[in-house]
Amino acid sequence: MSNTRVLPLLEPESDVAACCPPLDERPLSAREAESAARMFKALGDPVRLRLFSLVASHAGGEACVCDISDVGVSQPTVSHHLKKLKEAGLLSSERRGTWVYYRVEPSVLAAMGALLAGAAKTV
Amino acid sequence: MSNTRVLPLLEPESDVAACCPPLDERPLSAREAESAARMFKALGDPVRLRLFSLVASHAGGEACVCDISDVGVSQPTVSHHLKKLKEAGLLSSERRGTWVYYRVEPSVLAAMGALLAGAAKTV
DNA sequence: CACCTGCATCGATGGACGTCAACATAGACA
DNA sequence: TGTCTATGTTGACGTCCATCGATGCAGGTG
């Protein structure tokens, strides 16, 4: 455990992780919605969702770009989408020698899960 | 065991509720990603997210369109976004007399929560 | 040094999307 | 019937976005 490392969250661009209450608790403010929508939007593209799932499900929690080649789009497009996922705070990247490795950013995922967990209980 | 046989995925338009395994279980197929991305995409707009949160947090789990007027966009735009949320399977609507009421579709939310719950555990 | 490979960036293009005003439709009421 | 109110629909417009080929850059290998 001890995995709950809280991000600094200083930049207004990436106030992404601890932004919002459960969706059914109260109406989101414009600011909250803006920040949360960025995360959902990042996963709102089929290619990005496959890329993200590919990284998330890969052994060790990280994947090299070289492992990704069968998503049906060109290499520049893959790079473009990985960048988008990184900008949304969902992935982080690290270059090790020749290859670049991407890994899932757990805190942001937890935030999205919290948003939905509330609304899912709404029956 | 209990290999969680998934649904037949009948309608290509609304295979939305029980589409996908947790994001970190295995790479999503193109079909799965397509279906799941539709849901995320629907929440990927700030206005739609506010509308959805507004309905989800409203008393009784439903809200009349007349309750919604302060999202910062015109009425036709509100109607447009509500339609999008409905097409994505996140909301359902019902006309009762003069007013139209929208409510949250719980199964779809549960599906999205399941997708993320898996990936959130990924540390 | 030169050469090759893995990945990012650039510039262009076609399509999708958010937004609005104008109009259409449906129900309530007189 | 007619009129008013509440929503949905249409058409248009501007912007964003996914995609690609070409190119650039970094790191390994000879």
CSV table of C-alpha atoms (C1' of nucleotides) in Angstrom, one decimal:
chain,number,residue,atom,x,y,z
A,1,MET,CA,0.0,0.0,0.0
A,2,SER,CA,1.1,3.5,0.6
A,3,ASN,CA,0.4,4.1,-2.9
A,4,THR,CA,-1.8,7.1,-2.3
A,5,ARG,CA,0.8,9.6,-3.3
A,6,VAL,CA,-1.0,12.8,-3.7
A,7,LEU,CA,0.0,15.0,-6.6
A,8,PRO,CA,0.9,18.6,-6.0
A,9,LEU,CA,-1.8,19.7,-8.4
A,10,LEU,CA,-0.5,23.2,-8.7
A,11,GLU,CA,-1.1,23.9,-12.4
A,12,PRO,CA,-4.6,25.0,-13.3
A,13,GLU,CA,-4.1,22.9,-16.4
A,14,SER,CA,-3.9,19.7,-14.4
A,15,ASP,CA,-6.2,20.2,-11.5
A,16,VAL,CA,-7.4,16.9,-12.7
A,17,ALA,CA,-7.0,14.4,-10.0
A,18,ALA,CA,-9.0,15.7,-7.0
A,19,CYS,CA,-11.4,17.9,-8.8
A,20,CYS,CA,-14.9,16.8,-8.2
A,21,PRO,CA,-17.5,15.2,-6.0
A,22,PRO,CA,-19.5,12.2,-7.1
A,23,LEU,CA,-21.7,13.2,-10.0
A,24,ASP,CA,-24.9,12.6,-8.0
A,25,GLU,CA,-24.0,14.6,-4.9
A,26,ARG,CA,-24.6,18.1,-6.3
A,27,PRO,CA,-24.5,19.8,-9.7
A,28,LEU,CA,-20.9,20.3,-10.8
A,29,SER,CA,-19.7,23.9,-11.1
A,30,ALA,CA,-18.5,25.1,-14.4
A,31,ARG,CA,-14.9,24.9,-13.3
A,32,GLU,CA,-15.3,21.4,-11.9
A,33,ALA,CA,-17.0,20.2,-15.1
A,34,GLU,CA,-14.3,21.7,-17.2
A,35,SER,CA,-11.6,19.8,-15.4
A,36,ALA,CA,-13.5,16.5,-15.2
A,37,ALA,CA,-14.6,16.7,-18.8
A,38,ARG,CA,-11.0,16.8,-19.9
A,39,MET,CA,-10.4,13.3,-18.4
A,40,PHE,CA,-13.5,11.8,-19.9
A,41,LYS,CA,-12.8,13.4,-23.3
A,42,ALA,CA,-9.3,11.8,-23.3
A,43,LEU,CA,-10.9,8.4,-23.0
A,44,GLY,CA,-13.7,9.3,-25.5
A,45,ASP,CA,-11.7,8.2,-28.5
A,46,PRO,CA,-11.6,4.5,-29.4
A,47,VAL,CA,-8.0,4.6,-30.4
A,48,ARG,CA,-7.0,6.3,-27.1
A,49,LEU,CA,-9.1,3.9,-25.1
A,50,ARG,CA,-7.4,1.0,-26.7
A,51,LEU,CA,-4.0,2.5,-26.1
A,52,PHE,CA,-4.8,3.2,-22.5
A,53,SER,CA,-6.1,-0.3,-22.0
A,54,LEU,CA,-3.0,-1.7,-23.6
A,55,VAL,CA,-0.8,0.2,-21.2
A,56,ALA,CA,-3.0,-0.5,-18.2
A,57,SER,CA,-3.2,-4.2,-18.9
A,58,HIS,CA,0.5,-4.7,-19.7
A,59,ALA,CA,2.8,-6.5,-17.4
A,60,GLY,CA,4.4,-4.3,-14.9
A,61,GLY,CA,1.8,-1.5,-15.4
A,62,GLU,CA,3.8,0.0,-18.2
A,63,ALA,CA,4.3,-0.6,-21.9
A,64,CYS,CA,6.8,0.4,-24.5
A,65,VAL,CA,5.5,2.2,-27.5
A,66,CYS,CA,7.2,-0.6,-29.5
A,67,ASP,CA,4.7,-3.0,-28.0
A,68,ILE,CA,1.9,-1.0,-29.7
A,69,SER,CA,1.4,-1.4,-33.4
A,70,ASP,CA,-1.9,-3.0,-34.0
A,71,VAL,CA,-4.3,-0.3,-33.2
A,72,GLY,CA,-5.1,0.4,-36.8
A,73,VAL,CA,-3.5,3.8,-37.1
A,74,SER,CA,-0.2,5.1,-38.2
A,75,GLN,CA,2.8,5.7,-35.9
A,76,PRO,CA,2.4,9.5,-35.8
A,77,THR,CA,-1.2,9.1,-34.8
A,78,VAL,CA,-0.3,6.7,-32.0
A,79,SER,CA,2.2,9.2,-30.8
A,80,HIS,CA,-0.3,12.0,-31.0
A,81,HIS,CA,-2.9,10.1,-28.9
A,82,LEU,CA,-0.3,9.1,-26.3
A,83,LYS,CA,0.5,12.7,-26.0
A,84,LYS,CA,-3.1,13.6,-25.5
A,85,LEU,CA,-3.4,11.0,-22.8
A,86,LYS,CA,-0.4,12.4,-21.1
A,87,GLU,CA,-1.7,15.9,-21.3
A,88,ALA,CA,-4.9,14.7,-19.7
A,89,GLY,CA,-2.9,13.3,-16.8
A,90,LEU,CA,-3.9,9.7,-17.5
A,91,LEU,CA,-0.4,8.5,-18.6
A,92,SER,CA,3.1,9.3,-17.8
A,93,SER,CA,6.1,8.6,-19.9
A,94,GLU,CA,9.8,7.9,-19.4
A,95,ARG,CA,12.5,7.3,-21.9
A,96,ARG,CA,14.9,4.4,-21.1
A,97,GLY,CA,17.6,4.1,-23.7
A,98,THR,CA,16.1,3.5,-27.1
A,99,TRP,CA,12.5,3.0,-26.0
A,100,VAL,CA,9.8,5.1,-24.3
A,101,TYR,CA,7.6,3.6,-21.7
A,102,TYR,CA,4.2,4.7,-20.7
A,103,ARG,CA,2.4,4.0,-17.5
A,104,VAL,CA,-0.9,4.6,-15.9
A,105,GLU,CA,-1.3,7.5,-13.5
A,106,PRO,CA,-3.4,5.9,-10.7
A,107,SER,CA,-4.6,9.0,-8.9
A,108,VAL,CA,-6.5,10.3,-11.9
A,109,LEU,CA,-8.2,7.0,-12.5
A,110,ALA,CA,-9.3,7.0,-8.9
A,111,ALA,CA,-10.8,10.4,-9.3
A,112,MET,CA,-12.8,9.3,-12.3
A,113,GLY,CA,-13.9,6.2,-10.5
A,114,ALA,CA,-15.1,8.3,-7.6
A,115,LEU,CA,-17.1,10.5,-9.9
A,116,LEU,CA,-18.8,7.5,-11.4
A,117,ALA,CA,-19.1,5.4,-8.3
A,118,GLY,CA,-21.5,7.9,-6.8
A,119,ALA,CA,-23.7,8.1,-9.9
A,120,ALA,CA,-23.7,4.3,-10.3
A,121,LYS,CA,-25.5,3.9,-7.0
A,122,THR,CA,-28.3,6.2,-8.2
A,123,VAL,CA,-31.1,3.8,-8.8
B,1,MET,CA,-13.3,-19.6,-13.6
B,2,SER,CA,-16.7,-18.5,-14.3
B,3,ASN,CA,-15.4,-16.9,-17.3
B,4,THR,CA,-17.9,-14.1,-17.2
B,5,ARG,CA,-19.5,-14.8,-20.5
B,6,VAL,CA,-20.5,-11.4,-21.8
B,7,LEU,CA,-23.6,-10.4,-23.6
B,8,PRO,CA,-24.2,-11.2,-27.2
B,9,LEU,CA,-23.9,-7.5,-28.1
B,10,LEU,CA,-26.9,-7.4,-30.2
B,11,GLU,CA,-27.4,-3.8,-31.3
B,12,PRO,CA,-24.3,-2.1,-32.6
B,13,GLU,CA,-25.9,1.2,-31.4
B,14,SER,CA,-26.6,0.3,-27.8
B,15,ASP,CA,-24.3,-2.4,-26.8
B,16,VAL,CA,-23.4,0.1,-24.2
B,17,ALA,CA,-24.3,-1.3,-20.9
B,18,ALA,CA,-22.3,-4.5,-20.5
B,19,CYS,CA,-19.6,-4.0,-23.0
B,20,CYS,CA,-16.2,-4.2,-21.5
B,21,PRO,CA,-13.9,-5.7,-19.0
B,22,PRO,CA,-11.8,-3.6,-16.6
B,23,LEU,CA,-9.4,-1.5,-18.6
B,24,ASP,CA,-6.4,-3.2,-17.0
B,25,GLU,CA,-7.5,-6.8,-17.5
B,26,ARG,CA,-6.6,-7.1,-21.2
B,27,PRO,CA,-6.3,-4.8,-24.2
B,28,LEU,CA,-9.8,-3.8,-25.4
B,29,SER,CA,-10.8,-5.0,-28.8
B,30,ALA,CA,-11.7,-2.4,-31.5
B,31,ARG,CA,-15.3,-3.2,-31.0
B,32,GLU,CA,-15.2,-2.9,-27.3
B,33,ALA,CA,-13.3,0.3,-27.4
B,34,GLU,CA,-15.7,1.8,-29.9
B,35,SER,CA,-18.6,1.1,-27.6
B,36,ALA,CA,-17.0,2.2,-24.4
B,37,ALA,CA,-15.6,5.3,-26.0
B,38,ARG,CA,-19.1,6.4,-26.9
B,39,MET,CA,-19.9,6.6,-23.2
B,40,PHE,CA,-16.8,8.5,-22.2
B,41,LYS,CA,-17.2,10.8,-25.1
B,42,ALA,CA,-20.7,11.7,-24.0
B,43,LEU,CA,-19.3,12.9,-20.7
B,44,GLY,CA,-16.3,14.6,-22.4
B,45,ASP,CA,-18.0,17.9,-22.8
B,46,PRO,CA,-18.3,20.3,-19.8
B,47,VAL,CA,-21.8,21.3,-20.6
B,48,ARG,CA,-23.0,17.7,-20.9
B,49,LEU,CA,-21.2,16.8,-17.7
B,50,ARG,CA,-22.9,19.6,-15.8
B,51,LEU,CA,-26.3,18.6,-17.3
B,52,PHE,CA,-25.7,15.0,-16.3
B,53,SER,CA,-24.6,15.9,-12.8
B,54,LEU,CA,-27.6,18.1,-12.5
B,55,VAL,CA,-30.0,15.3,-13.4
B,56,ALA,CA,-28.1,12.7,-11.3
B,57,SER,CA,-28.1,14.9,-8.2
B,58,HIS,CA,-31.7,16.1,-8.5
B,59,ALA,CA,-34.2,14.9,-6.0
B,60,GLY,CA,-35.9,11.7,-7.1
B,61,GLY,CA,-33.1,10.9,-9.6
B,62,GLU,CA,-34.8,12.8,-12.3
B,63,ALA,CA,-35.0,16.4,-13.4
B,64,CYS,CA,-37.3,18.4,-15.6
B,65,VAL,CA,-35.7,20.4,-18.4
B,66,CYS,CA,-37.3,23.5,-16.8
B,67,ASP,CA,-35.1,23.0,-13.8
B,68,ILE,CA,-32.1,23.6,-16.1
B,69,SER,CA,-31.4,27.1,-17.2
B,70,ASP,CA,-28.1,28.2,-15.8
B,71,VAL,CA,-25.5,26.2,-17.7
B,72,GLY,CA,-24.5,29.1,-19.8
B,73,VAL,CA,-25.8,28.0,-23.1
B,74,SER,CA,-29.0,28.6,-25.0
B,75,GLN,CA,-32.1,26.3,-24.7
B,76,PRO,CA,-31.5,24.6,-28.1
B,77,THR,CA,-28.0,23.8,-27.1
B,78,VAL,CA,-29.3,22.3,-23.8
B,79,SER,CA,-31.7,20.2,-25.8
B,80,HIS,CA,-29.0,19.1,-28.2
B,81,HIS,CA,-26.8,17.9,-25.4
B,82,LEU,CA,-29.5,16.1,-23.6
B,83,LYS,CA,-30.2,14.3,-26.8
B,84,LYS,CA,-26.5,13.3,-27.0
B,85,LEU,CA,-26.6,12.0,-23.5
B,86,LYS,CA,-29.7,10.0,-24.4
B,87,GLU,CA,-28.2,8.6,-27.5
B,88,ALA,CA,-25.2,7.5,-25.4
B,89,GLY,CA,-27.5,5.6,-23.1
B,90,LEU,CA,-26.7,7.7,-20.1
B,91,LEU,CA,-30.0,9.3,-19.7
B,92,SER,CA,-33.6,8.4,-20.5
B,93,SER,CA,-36.5,10.8,-21.0
B,94,GLU,CA,-40.2,10.8,-20.4
B,95,ARG,CA,-42.8,13.4,-21.2
B,96,ARG,CA,-45.3,14.0,-18.5
B,97,GLY,CA,-47.8,16.7,-19.5
B,98,THR,CA,-46.1,19.9,-20.3
B,99,TRP,CA,-42.7,19.0,-19.1
B,100,VAL,CA,-40.0,16.4,-20.1
B,101,TYR,CA,-38.1,14.6,-17.4
B,102,TYR,CA,-34.7,13.1,-17.7
B,103,ARG,CA,-33.3,10.4,-15.4
B,104,VAL,CA,-30.0,8.6,-15.1
B,105,GLU,CA,-29.6,5.2,-16.6
B,106,PRO,CA,-27.9,3.3,-13.8
B,107,SER,CA,-26.7,0.3,-15.8
B,108,VAL,CA,-24.5,2.3,-18.1
B,109,LEU,CA,-22.9,4.1,-15.2
B,110,ALA,CA,-22.2,0.8,-13.5
B,111,ALA,CA,-20.4,-0.3,-16.7
B,112,MET,CA,-18.3,2.8,-16.8
B,113,GLY,CA,-17.5,2.4,-13.1
B,114,ALA,CA,-16.4,-1.2,-13.7
B,115,LEU,CA,-14.1,-0.1,-16.5
B,116,LEU,CA,-12.4,2.4,-14.3
B,117,ALA,CA,-12.5,0.5,-11.0
B,118,GLY,CA,-10.1,-2.0,-12.5
B,119,ALA,CA,-7.7,0.5,-13.8
B,120,ALA,CA,-7.8,2.5,-10.6
B,121,LYS,CA,-6.4,-0.4,-8.7
B,122,THR,CA,-3.4,-0.5,-11.0
B,123,VAL,CA,-0.6,1.0,-9.0
C,1,DC,C1',32.4,9.0,-37.9
C,2,DA,C1',28.2,7.2,-40.5
C,3,DC,C1',24.1,4.5,-40.4
C,4,DC,C1',19.9,2.6,-38.6
C,5,DT,C1',15.9,2.5,-35.5
C,6,DG,C1',12.3,4.3,-32.2
C,7,DC,C1',9.6,8.0,-31.4
C,8,DA,C1',8.1,13.0,-31.6
C,9,DT,C1',6.8,17.0,-34.3
C,10,DC,C1',5.1,19.6,-38.4
C,11,DG,C1',1.8,21.0,-41.9
C,12,DA,C1',-2.2,19.8,-44.4
C,13,DT,C1',-6.8,18.0,-45.0
C,14,DG,C1',-11.3,16.2,-44.3
C,15,DG,C1',-14.7,15.5,-41.1
C,16,DA,C1',-16.9,15.9,-36.6
C,17,DC,C1',-18.7,19.0,-33.1
C,18,DG,C1',-20.6,23.0,-30.2
C,19,DT,C1',-23.3,26.8,-30.7
C,20,DC,C1',-27.0,29.8,-32.1
C,21,DA,C1',-31.3,31.9,-34.3
C,22,DA,C1',-35.3,30.5,-36.5
C,23,DC,C1',-38.8,27.4,-36.9
C,24,DA,C1',-41.7,23.3,-35.6
C,25,DT,C1',-44.3,20.6,-32.4
C,26,DA,C1',-46.8,19.2,-28.3
C,27,DG,C1',-49.6,19.9,-24.4
C,28,DA,C1',-52.4,23.1,-21.3
C,29,DC,C1',-56.0,26.3,-21.0
C,30,DA,C1',-59.6,29.6,-22.2
D,1,DT,C1',-60.9,26.9,-31.9
D,2,DG,C1',-56.9,29.8,-30.7
D,3,DT,C1',-53.0,31.1,-27.9
D,4,DC,C1',-49.4,30.6,-24.7
D,5,DT,C1',-45.6,27.9,-22.9
D,6,DA,C1',-42.2,24.2,-22.9
D,7,DT,C1',-39.0,21.3,-25.8
D,8,DG,C1',-37.3,19.5,-29.9
D,9,DT,C1',-35.5,20.2,-34.7
D,10,DT,C1',-33.2,22.4,-38.6
D,11,DG,C1',-29.7,24.8,-41.0
D,12,DA,C1',-25.7,27.4,-40.9
D,13,DC,C1',-21.2,28.8,-39.2
D,14,DG,C1',-16.8,28.6,-36.9
D,15,DT,C1',-13.7,25.7,-34.4
D,16,DC,C1',-11.7,21.7,-32.9
D,17,DC,C1',-9.8,17.1,-33.9
D,18,DA,C1',-8.1,12.6,-35.9
D,19,DT,C1',-5.3,11.2,-39.4
D,20,DC,C1',-1.5,11.0,-42.5
D,21,DG,C1',3.2,11.7,-45.0
D,22,DA,C1',7.3,14.0,-44.4
D,23,DT,C1',10.7,15.4,-41.5
D,24,DG,C1',13.5,15.9,-37.2
D,25,DC,C1',15.8,14.2,-33.2
D,26,DA,C1',17.8,11.1,-29.9
D,27,DG,C1',20.1,6.9,-28.9
D,28,DG,C1',22.3,2.6,-30.2
D,29,DT,C1',25.7,0.1,-33.2
D,30,DG,C1',29.2,-0.5,-36.5
